Structure formats: C-alpha cells, structure tokens
Coordinates of N, CA and C and ligand atoms in Angstrom, one line a residue:
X1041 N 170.3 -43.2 93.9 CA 170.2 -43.2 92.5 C 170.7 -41.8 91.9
X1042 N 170.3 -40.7 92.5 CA 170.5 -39.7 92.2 C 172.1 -39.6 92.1
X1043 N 172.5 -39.5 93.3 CA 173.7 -39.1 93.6 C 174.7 -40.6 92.9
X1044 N 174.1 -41.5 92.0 CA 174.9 -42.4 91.1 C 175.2 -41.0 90.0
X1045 N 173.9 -40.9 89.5 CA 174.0 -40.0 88.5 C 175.2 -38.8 88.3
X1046 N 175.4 -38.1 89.8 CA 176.1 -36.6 89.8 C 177.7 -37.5 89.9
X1047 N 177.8 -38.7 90.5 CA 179.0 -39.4 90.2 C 179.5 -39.6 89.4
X1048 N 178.5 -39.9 88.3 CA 179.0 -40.6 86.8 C 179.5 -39.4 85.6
X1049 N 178.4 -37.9 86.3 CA 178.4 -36.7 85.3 C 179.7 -36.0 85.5
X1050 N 180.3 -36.5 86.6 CA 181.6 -35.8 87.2 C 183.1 -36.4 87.3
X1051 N 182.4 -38.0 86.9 CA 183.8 -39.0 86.6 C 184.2 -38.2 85.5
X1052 N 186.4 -38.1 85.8 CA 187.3 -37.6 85.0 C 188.1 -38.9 84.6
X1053 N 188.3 -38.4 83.1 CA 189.1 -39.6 82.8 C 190.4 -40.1 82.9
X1054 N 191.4 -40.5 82.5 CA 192.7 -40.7 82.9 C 193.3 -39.6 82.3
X1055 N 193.3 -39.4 81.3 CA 194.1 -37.9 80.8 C 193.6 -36.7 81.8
X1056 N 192.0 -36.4 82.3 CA 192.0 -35.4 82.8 C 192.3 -35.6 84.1
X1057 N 192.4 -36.8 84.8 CA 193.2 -36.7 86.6 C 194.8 -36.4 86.0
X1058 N 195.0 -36.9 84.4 CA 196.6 -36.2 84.9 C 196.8 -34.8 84.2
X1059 N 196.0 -34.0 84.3 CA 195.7 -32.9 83.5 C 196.8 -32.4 82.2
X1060 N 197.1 -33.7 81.6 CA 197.6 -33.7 80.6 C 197.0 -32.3 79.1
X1061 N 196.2 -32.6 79.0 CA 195.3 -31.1 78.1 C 195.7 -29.9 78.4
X1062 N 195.1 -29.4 80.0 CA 195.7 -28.1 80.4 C 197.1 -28.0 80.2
X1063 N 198.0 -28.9 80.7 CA 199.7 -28.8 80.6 C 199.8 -28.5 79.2
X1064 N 199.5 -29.3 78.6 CA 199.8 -28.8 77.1 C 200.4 -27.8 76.2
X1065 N 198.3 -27.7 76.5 CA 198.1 -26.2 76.2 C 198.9 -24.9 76.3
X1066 N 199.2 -25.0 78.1 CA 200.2 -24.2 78.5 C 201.7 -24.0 77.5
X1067 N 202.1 -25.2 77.7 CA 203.2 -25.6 77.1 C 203.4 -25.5 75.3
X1068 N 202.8 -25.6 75.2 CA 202.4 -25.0 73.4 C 202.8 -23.1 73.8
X1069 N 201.8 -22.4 74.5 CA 201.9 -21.4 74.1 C 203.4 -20.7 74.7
X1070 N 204.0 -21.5 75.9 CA 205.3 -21.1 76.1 C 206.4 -21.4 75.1
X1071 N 206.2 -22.6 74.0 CA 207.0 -22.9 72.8 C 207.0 -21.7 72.2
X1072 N 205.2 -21.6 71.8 CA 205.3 -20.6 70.4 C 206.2 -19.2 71.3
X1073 N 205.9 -18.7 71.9 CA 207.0 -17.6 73.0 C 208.0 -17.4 72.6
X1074 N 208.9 -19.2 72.7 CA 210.2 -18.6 72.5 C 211.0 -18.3 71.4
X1075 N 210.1 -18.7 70.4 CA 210.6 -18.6 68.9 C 210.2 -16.8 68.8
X1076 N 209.2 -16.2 69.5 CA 208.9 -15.4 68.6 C 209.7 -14.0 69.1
X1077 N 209.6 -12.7 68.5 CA 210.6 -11.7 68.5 C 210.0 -11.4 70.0
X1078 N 211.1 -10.3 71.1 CA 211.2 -10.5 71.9 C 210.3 -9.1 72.3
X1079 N 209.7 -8.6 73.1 CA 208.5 -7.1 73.4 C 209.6 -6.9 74.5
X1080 N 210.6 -7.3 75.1 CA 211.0 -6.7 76.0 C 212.5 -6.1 75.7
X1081 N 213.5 -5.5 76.5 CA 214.8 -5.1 76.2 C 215.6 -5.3 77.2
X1082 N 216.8 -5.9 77.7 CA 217.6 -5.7 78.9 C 217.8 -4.3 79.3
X1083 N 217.1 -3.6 79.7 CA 217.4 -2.1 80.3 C 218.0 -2.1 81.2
X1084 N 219.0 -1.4 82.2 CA 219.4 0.0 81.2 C 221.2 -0.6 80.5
X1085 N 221.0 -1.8 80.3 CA 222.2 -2.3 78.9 C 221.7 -1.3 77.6
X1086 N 220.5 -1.9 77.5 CA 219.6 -1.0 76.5 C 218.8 -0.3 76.3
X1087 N 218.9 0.5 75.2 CA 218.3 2.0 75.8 C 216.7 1.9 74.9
X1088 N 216.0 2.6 75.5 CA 214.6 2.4 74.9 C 215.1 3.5 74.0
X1089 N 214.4 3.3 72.5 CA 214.6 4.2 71.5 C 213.2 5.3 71.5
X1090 N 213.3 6.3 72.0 CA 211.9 7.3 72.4 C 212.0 7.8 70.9
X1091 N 210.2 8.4 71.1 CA 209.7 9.5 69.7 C 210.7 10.7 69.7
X1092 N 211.2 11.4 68.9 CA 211.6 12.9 68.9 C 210.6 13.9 69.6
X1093 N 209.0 13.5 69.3 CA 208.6 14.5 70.4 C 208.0 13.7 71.3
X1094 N 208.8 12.8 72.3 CA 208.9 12.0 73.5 C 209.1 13.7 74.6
X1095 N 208.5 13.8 75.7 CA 208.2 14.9 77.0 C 209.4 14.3 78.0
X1096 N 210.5 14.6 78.1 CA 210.8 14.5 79.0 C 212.0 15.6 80.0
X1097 N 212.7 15.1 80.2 CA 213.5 16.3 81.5 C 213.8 17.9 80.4
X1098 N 213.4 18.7 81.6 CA 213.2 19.8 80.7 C 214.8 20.6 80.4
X1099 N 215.3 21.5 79.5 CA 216.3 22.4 79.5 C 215.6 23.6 79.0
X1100 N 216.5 24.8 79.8 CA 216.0 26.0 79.5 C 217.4 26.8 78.6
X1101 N 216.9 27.3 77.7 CA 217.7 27.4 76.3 C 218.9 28.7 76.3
X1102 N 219.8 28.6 75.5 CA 220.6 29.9 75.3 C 219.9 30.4 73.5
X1103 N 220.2 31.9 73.6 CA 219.9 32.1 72.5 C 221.7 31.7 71.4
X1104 N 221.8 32.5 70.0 CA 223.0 32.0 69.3 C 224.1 33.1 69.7
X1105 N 223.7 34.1 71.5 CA 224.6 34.9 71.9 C 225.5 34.2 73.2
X1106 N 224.6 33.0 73.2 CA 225.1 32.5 74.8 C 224.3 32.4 75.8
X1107 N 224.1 34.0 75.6 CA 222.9 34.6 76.9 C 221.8 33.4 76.5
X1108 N 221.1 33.5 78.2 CA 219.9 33.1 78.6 C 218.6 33.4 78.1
X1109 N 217.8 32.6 77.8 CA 216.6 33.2 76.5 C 215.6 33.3 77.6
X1110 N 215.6 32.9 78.9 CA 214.6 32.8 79.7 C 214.5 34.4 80.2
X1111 N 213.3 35.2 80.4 CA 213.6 36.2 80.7 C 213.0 36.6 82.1
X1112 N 212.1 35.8 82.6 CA 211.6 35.6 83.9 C 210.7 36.0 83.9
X1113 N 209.8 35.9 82.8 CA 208.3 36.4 82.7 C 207.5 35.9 83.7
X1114 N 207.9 34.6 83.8 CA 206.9 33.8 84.6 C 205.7 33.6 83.9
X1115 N 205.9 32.9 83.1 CA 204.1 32.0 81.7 C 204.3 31.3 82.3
X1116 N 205.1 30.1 82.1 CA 205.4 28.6 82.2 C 204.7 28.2 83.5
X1117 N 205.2 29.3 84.9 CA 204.8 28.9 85.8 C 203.4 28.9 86.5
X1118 N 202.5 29.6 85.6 CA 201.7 30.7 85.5 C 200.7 29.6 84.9
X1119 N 201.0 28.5 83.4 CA 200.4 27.6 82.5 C 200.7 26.3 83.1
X1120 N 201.5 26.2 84.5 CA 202.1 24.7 85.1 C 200.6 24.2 85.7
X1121 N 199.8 23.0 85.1 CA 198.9 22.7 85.7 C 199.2 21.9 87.3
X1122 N 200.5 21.5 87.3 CA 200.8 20.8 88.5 C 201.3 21.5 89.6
X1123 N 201.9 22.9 88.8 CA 202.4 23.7 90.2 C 203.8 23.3 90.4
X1124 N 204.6 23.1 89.3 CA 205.6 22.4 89.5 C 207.4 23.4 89.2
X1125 N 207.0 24.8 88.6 CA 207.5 25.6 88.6 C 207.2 26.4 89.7
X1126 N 209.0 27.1 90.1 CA 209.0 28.6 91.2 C 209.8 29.3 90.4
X1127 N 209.5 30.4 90.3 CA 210.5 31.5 89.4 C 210.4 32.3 90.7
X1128 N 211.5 32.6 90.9 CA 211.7 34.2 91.4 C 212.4 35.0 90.2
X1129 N 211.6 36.1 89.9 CA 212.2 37.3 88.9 C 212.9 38.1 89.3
X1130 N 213.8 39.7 88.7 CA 214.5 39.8 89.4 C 215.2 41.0 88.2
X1131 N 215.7 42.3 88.3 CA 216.2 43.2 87.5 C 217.7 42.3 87.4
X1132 N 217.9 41.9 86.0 CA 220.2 41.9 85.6 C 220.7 43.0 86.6
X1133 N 221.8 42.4 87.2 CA 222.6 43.3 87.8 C 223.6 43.5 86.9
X1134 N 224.3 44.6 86.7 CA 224.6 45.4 86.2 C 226.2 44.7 85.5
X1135 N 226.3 44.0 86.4 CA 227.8 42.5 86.0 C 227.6 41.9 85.3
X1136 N 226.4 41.7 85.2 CA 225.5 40.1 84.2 C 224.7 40.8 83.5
X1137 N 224.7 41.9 82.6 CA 224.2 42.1 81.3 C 224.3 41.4 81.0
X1138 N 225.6 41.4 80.5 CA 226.3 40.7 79.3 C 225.5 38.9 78.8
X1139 N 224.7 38.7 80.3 CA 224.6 37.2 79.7 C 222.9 37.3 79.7
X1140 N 222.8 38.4 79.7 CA 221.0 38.3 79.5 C 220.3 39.1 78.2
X1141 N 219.5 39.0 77.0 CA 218.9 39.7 76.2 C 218.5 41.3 77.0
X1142 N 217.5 40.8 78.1 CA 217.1 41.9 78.8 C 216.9 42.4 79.9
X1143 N 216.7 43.1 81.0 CA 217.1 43.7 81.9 C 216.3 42.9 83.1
X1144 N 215.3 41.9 82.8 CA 214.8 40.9 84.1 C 215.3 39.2 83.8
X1145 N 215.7 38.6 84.4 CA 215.8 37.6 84.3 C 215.3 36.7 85.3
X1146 N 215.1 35.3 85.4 CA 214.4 34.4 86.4 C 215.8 34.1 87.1
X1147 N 216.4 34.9 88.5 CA 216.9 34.6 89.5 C 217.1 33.5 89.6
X1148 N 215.7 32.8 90.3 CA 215.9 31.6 90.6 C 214.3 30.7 90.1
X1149 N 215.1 29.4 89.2 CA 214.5 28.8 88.9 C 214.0 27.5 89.0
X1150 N 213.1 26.7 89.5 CA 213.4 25.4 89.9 C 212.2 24.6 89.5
X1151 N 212.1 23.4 88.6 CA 211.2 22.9 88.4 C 211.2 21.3 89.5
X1152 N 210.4 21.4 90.2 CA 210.2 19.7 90.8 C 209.2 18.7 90.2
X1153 N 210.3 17.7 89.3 CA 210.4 16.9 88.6 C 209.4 15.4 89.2
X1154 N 209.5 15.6 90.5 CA 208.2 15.0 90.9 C 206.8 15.4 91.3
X1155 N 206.9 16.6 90.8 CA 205.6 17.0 90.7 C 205.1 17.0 89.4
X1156 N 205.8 17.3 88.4 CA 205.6 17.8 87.2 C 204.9 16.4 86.2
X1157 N 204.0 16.6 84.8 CA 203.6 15.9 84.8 C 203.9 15.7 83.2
X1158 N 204.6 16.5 83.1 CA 205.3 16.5 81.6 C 204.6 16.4 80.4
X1159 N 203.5 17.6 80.7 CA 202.4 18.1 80.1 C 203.0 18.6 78.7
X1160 N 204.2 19.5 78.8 CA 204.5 20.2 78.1 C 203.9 21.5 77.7
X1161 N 202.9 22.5 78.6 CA 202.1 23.3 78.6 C 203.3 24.3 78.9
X1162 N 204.1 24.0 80.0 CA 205.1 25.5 80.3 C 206.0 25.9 78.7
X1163 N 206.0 24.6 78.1 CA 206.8 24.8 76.7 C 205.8 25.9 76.0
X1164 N 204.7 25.3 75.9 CA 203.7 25.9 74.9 C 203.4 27.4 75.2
X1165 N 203.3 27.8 76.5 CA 203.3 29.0 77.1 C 204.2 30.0 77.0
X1166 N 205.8 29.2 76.7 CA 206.9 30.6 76.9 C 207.0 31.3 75.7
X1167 N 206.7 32.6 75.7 CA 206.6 33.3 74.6 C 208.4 33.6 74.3
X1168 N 209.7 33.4 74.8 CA 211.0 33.4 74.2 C 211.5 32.2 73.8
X1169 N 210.8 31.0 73.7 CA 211.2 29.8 73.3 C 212.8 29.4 74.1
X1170 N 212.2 29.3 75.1 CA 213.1 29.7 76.4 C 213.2 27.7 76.9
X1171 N 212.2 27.3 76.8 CA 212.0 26.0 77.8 C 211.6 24.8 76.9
X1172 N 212.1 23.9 76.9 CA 211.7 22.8 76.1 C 211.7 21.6 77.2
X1173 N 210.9 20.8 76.5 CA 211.3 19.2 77.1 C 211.9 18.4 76.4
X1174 N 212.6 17.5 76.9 CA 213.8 16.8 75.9 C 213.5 15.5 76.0
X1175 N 213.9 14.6 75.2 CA 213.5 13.4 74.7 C 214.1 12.1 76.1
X1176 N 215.0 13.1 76.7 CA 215.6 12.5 78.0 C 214.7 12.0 78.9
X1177 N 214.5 10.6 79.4 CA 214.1 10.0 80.2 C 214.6 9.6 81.8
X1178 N 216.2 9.5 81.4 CA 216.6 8.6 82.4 C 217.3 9.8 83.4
X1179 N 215.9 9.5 84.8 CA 216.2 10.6 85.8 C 215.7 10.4 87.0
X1180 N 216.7 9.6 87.9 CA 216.1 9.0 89.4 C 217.0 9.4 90.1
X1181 N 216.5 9.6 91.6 CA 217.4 9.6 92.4 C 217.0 9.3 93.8
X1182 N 217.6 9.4 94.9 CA 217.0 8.7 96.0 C 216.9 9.5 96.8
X1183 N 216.2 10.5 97.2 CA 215.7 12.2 97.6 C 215.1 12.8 96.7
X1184 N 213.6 13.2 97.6 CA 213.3 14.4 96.9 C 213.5 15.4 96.0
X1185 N 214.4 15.8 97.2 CA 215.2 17.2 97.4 C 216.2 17.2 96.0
X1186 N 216.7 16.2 95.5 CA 217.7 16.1 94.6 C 217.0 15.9 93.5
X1187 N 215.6 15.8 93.2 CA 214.6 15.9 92.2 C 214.1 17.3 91.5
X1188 N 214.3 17.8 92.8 CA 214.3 19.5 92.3 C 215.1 20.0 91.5
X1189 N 215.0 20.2 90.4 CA 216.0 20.7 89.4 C 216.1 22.4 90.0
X1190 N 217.3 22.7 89.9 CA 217.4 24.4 89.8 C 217.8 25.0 88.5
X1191 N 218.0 26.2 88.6 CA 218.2 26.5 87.4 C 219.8 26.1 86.0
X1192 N 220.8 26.2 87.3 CA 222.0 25.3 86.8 C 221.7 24.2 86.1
X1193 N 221.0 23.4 86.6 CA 220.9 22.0 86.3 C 220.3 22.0 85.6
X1194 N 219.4 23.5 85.1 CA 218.4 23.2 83.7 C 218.9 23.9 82.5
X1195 N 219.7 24.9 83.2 CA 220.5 25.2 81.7 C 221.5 24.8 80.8
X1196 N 221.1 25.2 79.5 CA 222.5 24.6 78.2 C 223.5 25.2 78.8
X1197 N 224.4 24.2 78.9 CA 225.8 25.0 78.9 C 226.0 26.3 77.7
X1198 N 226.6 26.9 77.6 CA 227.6 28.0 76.4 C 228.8 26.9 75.9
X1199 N 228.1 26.6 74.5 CA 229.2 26.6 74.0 C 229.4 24.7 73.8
X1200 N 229.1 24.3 74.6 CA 229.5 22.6 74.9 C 228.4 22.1 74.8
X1201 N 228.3 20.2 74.5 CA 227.4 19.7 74.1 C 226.1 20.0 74.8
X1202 N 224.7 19.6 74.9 CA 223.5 20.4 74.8 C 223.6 19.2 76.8
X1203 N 223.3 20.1 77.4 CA 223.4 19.4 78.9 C 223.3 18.0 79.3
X1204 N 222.0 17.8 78.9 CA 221.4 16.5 79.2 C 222.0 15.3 78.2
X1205 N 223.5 15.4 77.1 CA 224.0 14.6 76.6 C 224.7 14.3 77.8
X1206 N 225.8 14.8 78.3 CA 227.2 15.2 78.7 C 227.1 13.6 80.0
Ligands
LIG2792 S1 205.7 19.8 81.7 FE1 203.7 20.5 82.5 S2 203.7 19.8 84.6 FE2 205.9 19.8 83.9 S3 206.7 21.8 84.5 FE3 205.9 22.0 82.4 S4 203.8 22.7 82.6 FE4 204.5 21.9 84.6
LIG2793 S1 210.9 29.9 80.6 FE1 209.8 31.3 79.2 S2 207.8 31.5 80.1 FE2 209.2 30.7 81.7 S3 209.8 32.5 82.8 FE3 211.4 32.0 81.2 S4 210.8 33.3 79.4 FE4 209.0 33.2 80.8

C-alpha cells in the first residue's frame, strides 16, 4: 500500500517524461539572447575601448628638452609593492649630458611586467613625473625573459609618436 502511494506521488506526466517545460524554458531564454545587444566583442578584430585612467604598460617620460626626466632616484622602486622594478643608478658620463637634466641617471632600468601589479604606486612616488602607466593593454609574449621591459623599451622616443602607439 505504502509503496502504491510513493508510486502515484512520483508518477510524471506526458509532458514531463518529455521534458517539454524545462526545454522551453531553456529555449525562451536562448531566444530572448539573441535579439538582445551583444556583452561580448570579436577581440583582437576589436579593440576594447579602456578608461583614460585604465593602468597599463608603463613609459618613462622625456621632458620638452628630449632629455630623460627619470633621474635615478630610485622612489618608484623603493614604492613597488611587488618588487617589480631594478634601477641601477649611476653619475651622466660626460658624452651624455646633453640628454639628461642632471648628473645621475638610472643606467639600467627594467620593470618585470610579470611581476608587476599595475598598482600605479611607482607613478605616484616619482617626484620628476618621470613614469606613467598608459592606457596600453595589449602585451604578451611567449618568455619570461621578453616580459622584462628594459629601459629602451620603456622610453618615449625624441621627437616621434609617444612609443607604445608606433
Ligand atoms: S605599477 Fe605597481 S607593481 Fe607595477 S611597477 Fe609600478 S609600483 Fe610596481
Ligand atoms: S622613474 Fe622617477 S622615481 Fe623612478 S628612478 Fe626615475 S625619477 Fe626616480
């Protein structure tokens, strides 16, 4: 008798052995879907439109002489909570005045881009408005090692479009 009962409480009807309801259902909300505007974009056909103050790949600046605004203080690397700057500093040799404000500059400069967390703290820190992060996103590569930005690779050119257009 019992177990009449749990058979009768559990008979499914013809719609639901053909689970016609759930399909539906489903099928409704894939309709409404396709009519409606799209959340995604064919990347990289198309380019994601970033904020102006979007954090991304950093450049290190010229002043309106050319020269290098970076002077090798060493803040940025000093404020990097990731550890993601190496400065070696270093007195202008005597050839390369001409391209520095003042008599120390950062030799060698390298930010690892996979370490870094694009805080923007080393921006906030450089007292010559030397380092920025740029609205630039698009930056992979298949090595480490090629992740390491050096200092070339972070500075404005003189004179020609702003690096990370080019
Ligand atoms: S953005 Fe932040 S984590 Fe990246 S280099 Fe600058 S201070 Fe370091
Ligand atoms: S980028 Fe700015 S804070 Fe960093 S070493 Fe150069 S001058 Fe100093």
């Amino acid at each position: 008798m019992a177990i009449e009962v749990i058979k009768n409480k559990w008979k499914m009807s013809l719609g639901e052995r053909l689970y016609i309801t759930p399909i539906w259902a489903g099928m409704r909300v894939t309709l409404r879907h396709l009519f409606m505007k799209k959340s995604t974009i064919p990347y990289p056909e198309q380019k994601v439109e970033v904020s102006p103050r979007w954090r991304g790949r950093h450049v290190l600046k010229r002043n309106e002489l050319g020269q290098e605004r970076c002077v090798g203080c060493q803040m940025c690397e000093l404020a990097c909570p990731a550890d993601a700057i190496y400065i070696e500093a270093a007195e202008v040799p005597a050839e390369k005045r001409h391209e520095h404000p003042t008599e120390r500059y950062a030799k060698v400069y390298d930010i690892d881009m996979l370490r870094c967390i694009f805080c923007g703290m080393c921006e906030e820190a450089c007292p010559e408005a030397a380092i920025f992060l740029t609205p630039y996103y698009e930056f992979v590569d298949d090595t480490r090692e090629k992740l390491i930005y050096n200092k070339e690779m972070l500075t404005e050119k003189t004179g020609g479009p702003i690096w990370y257009k080019e």
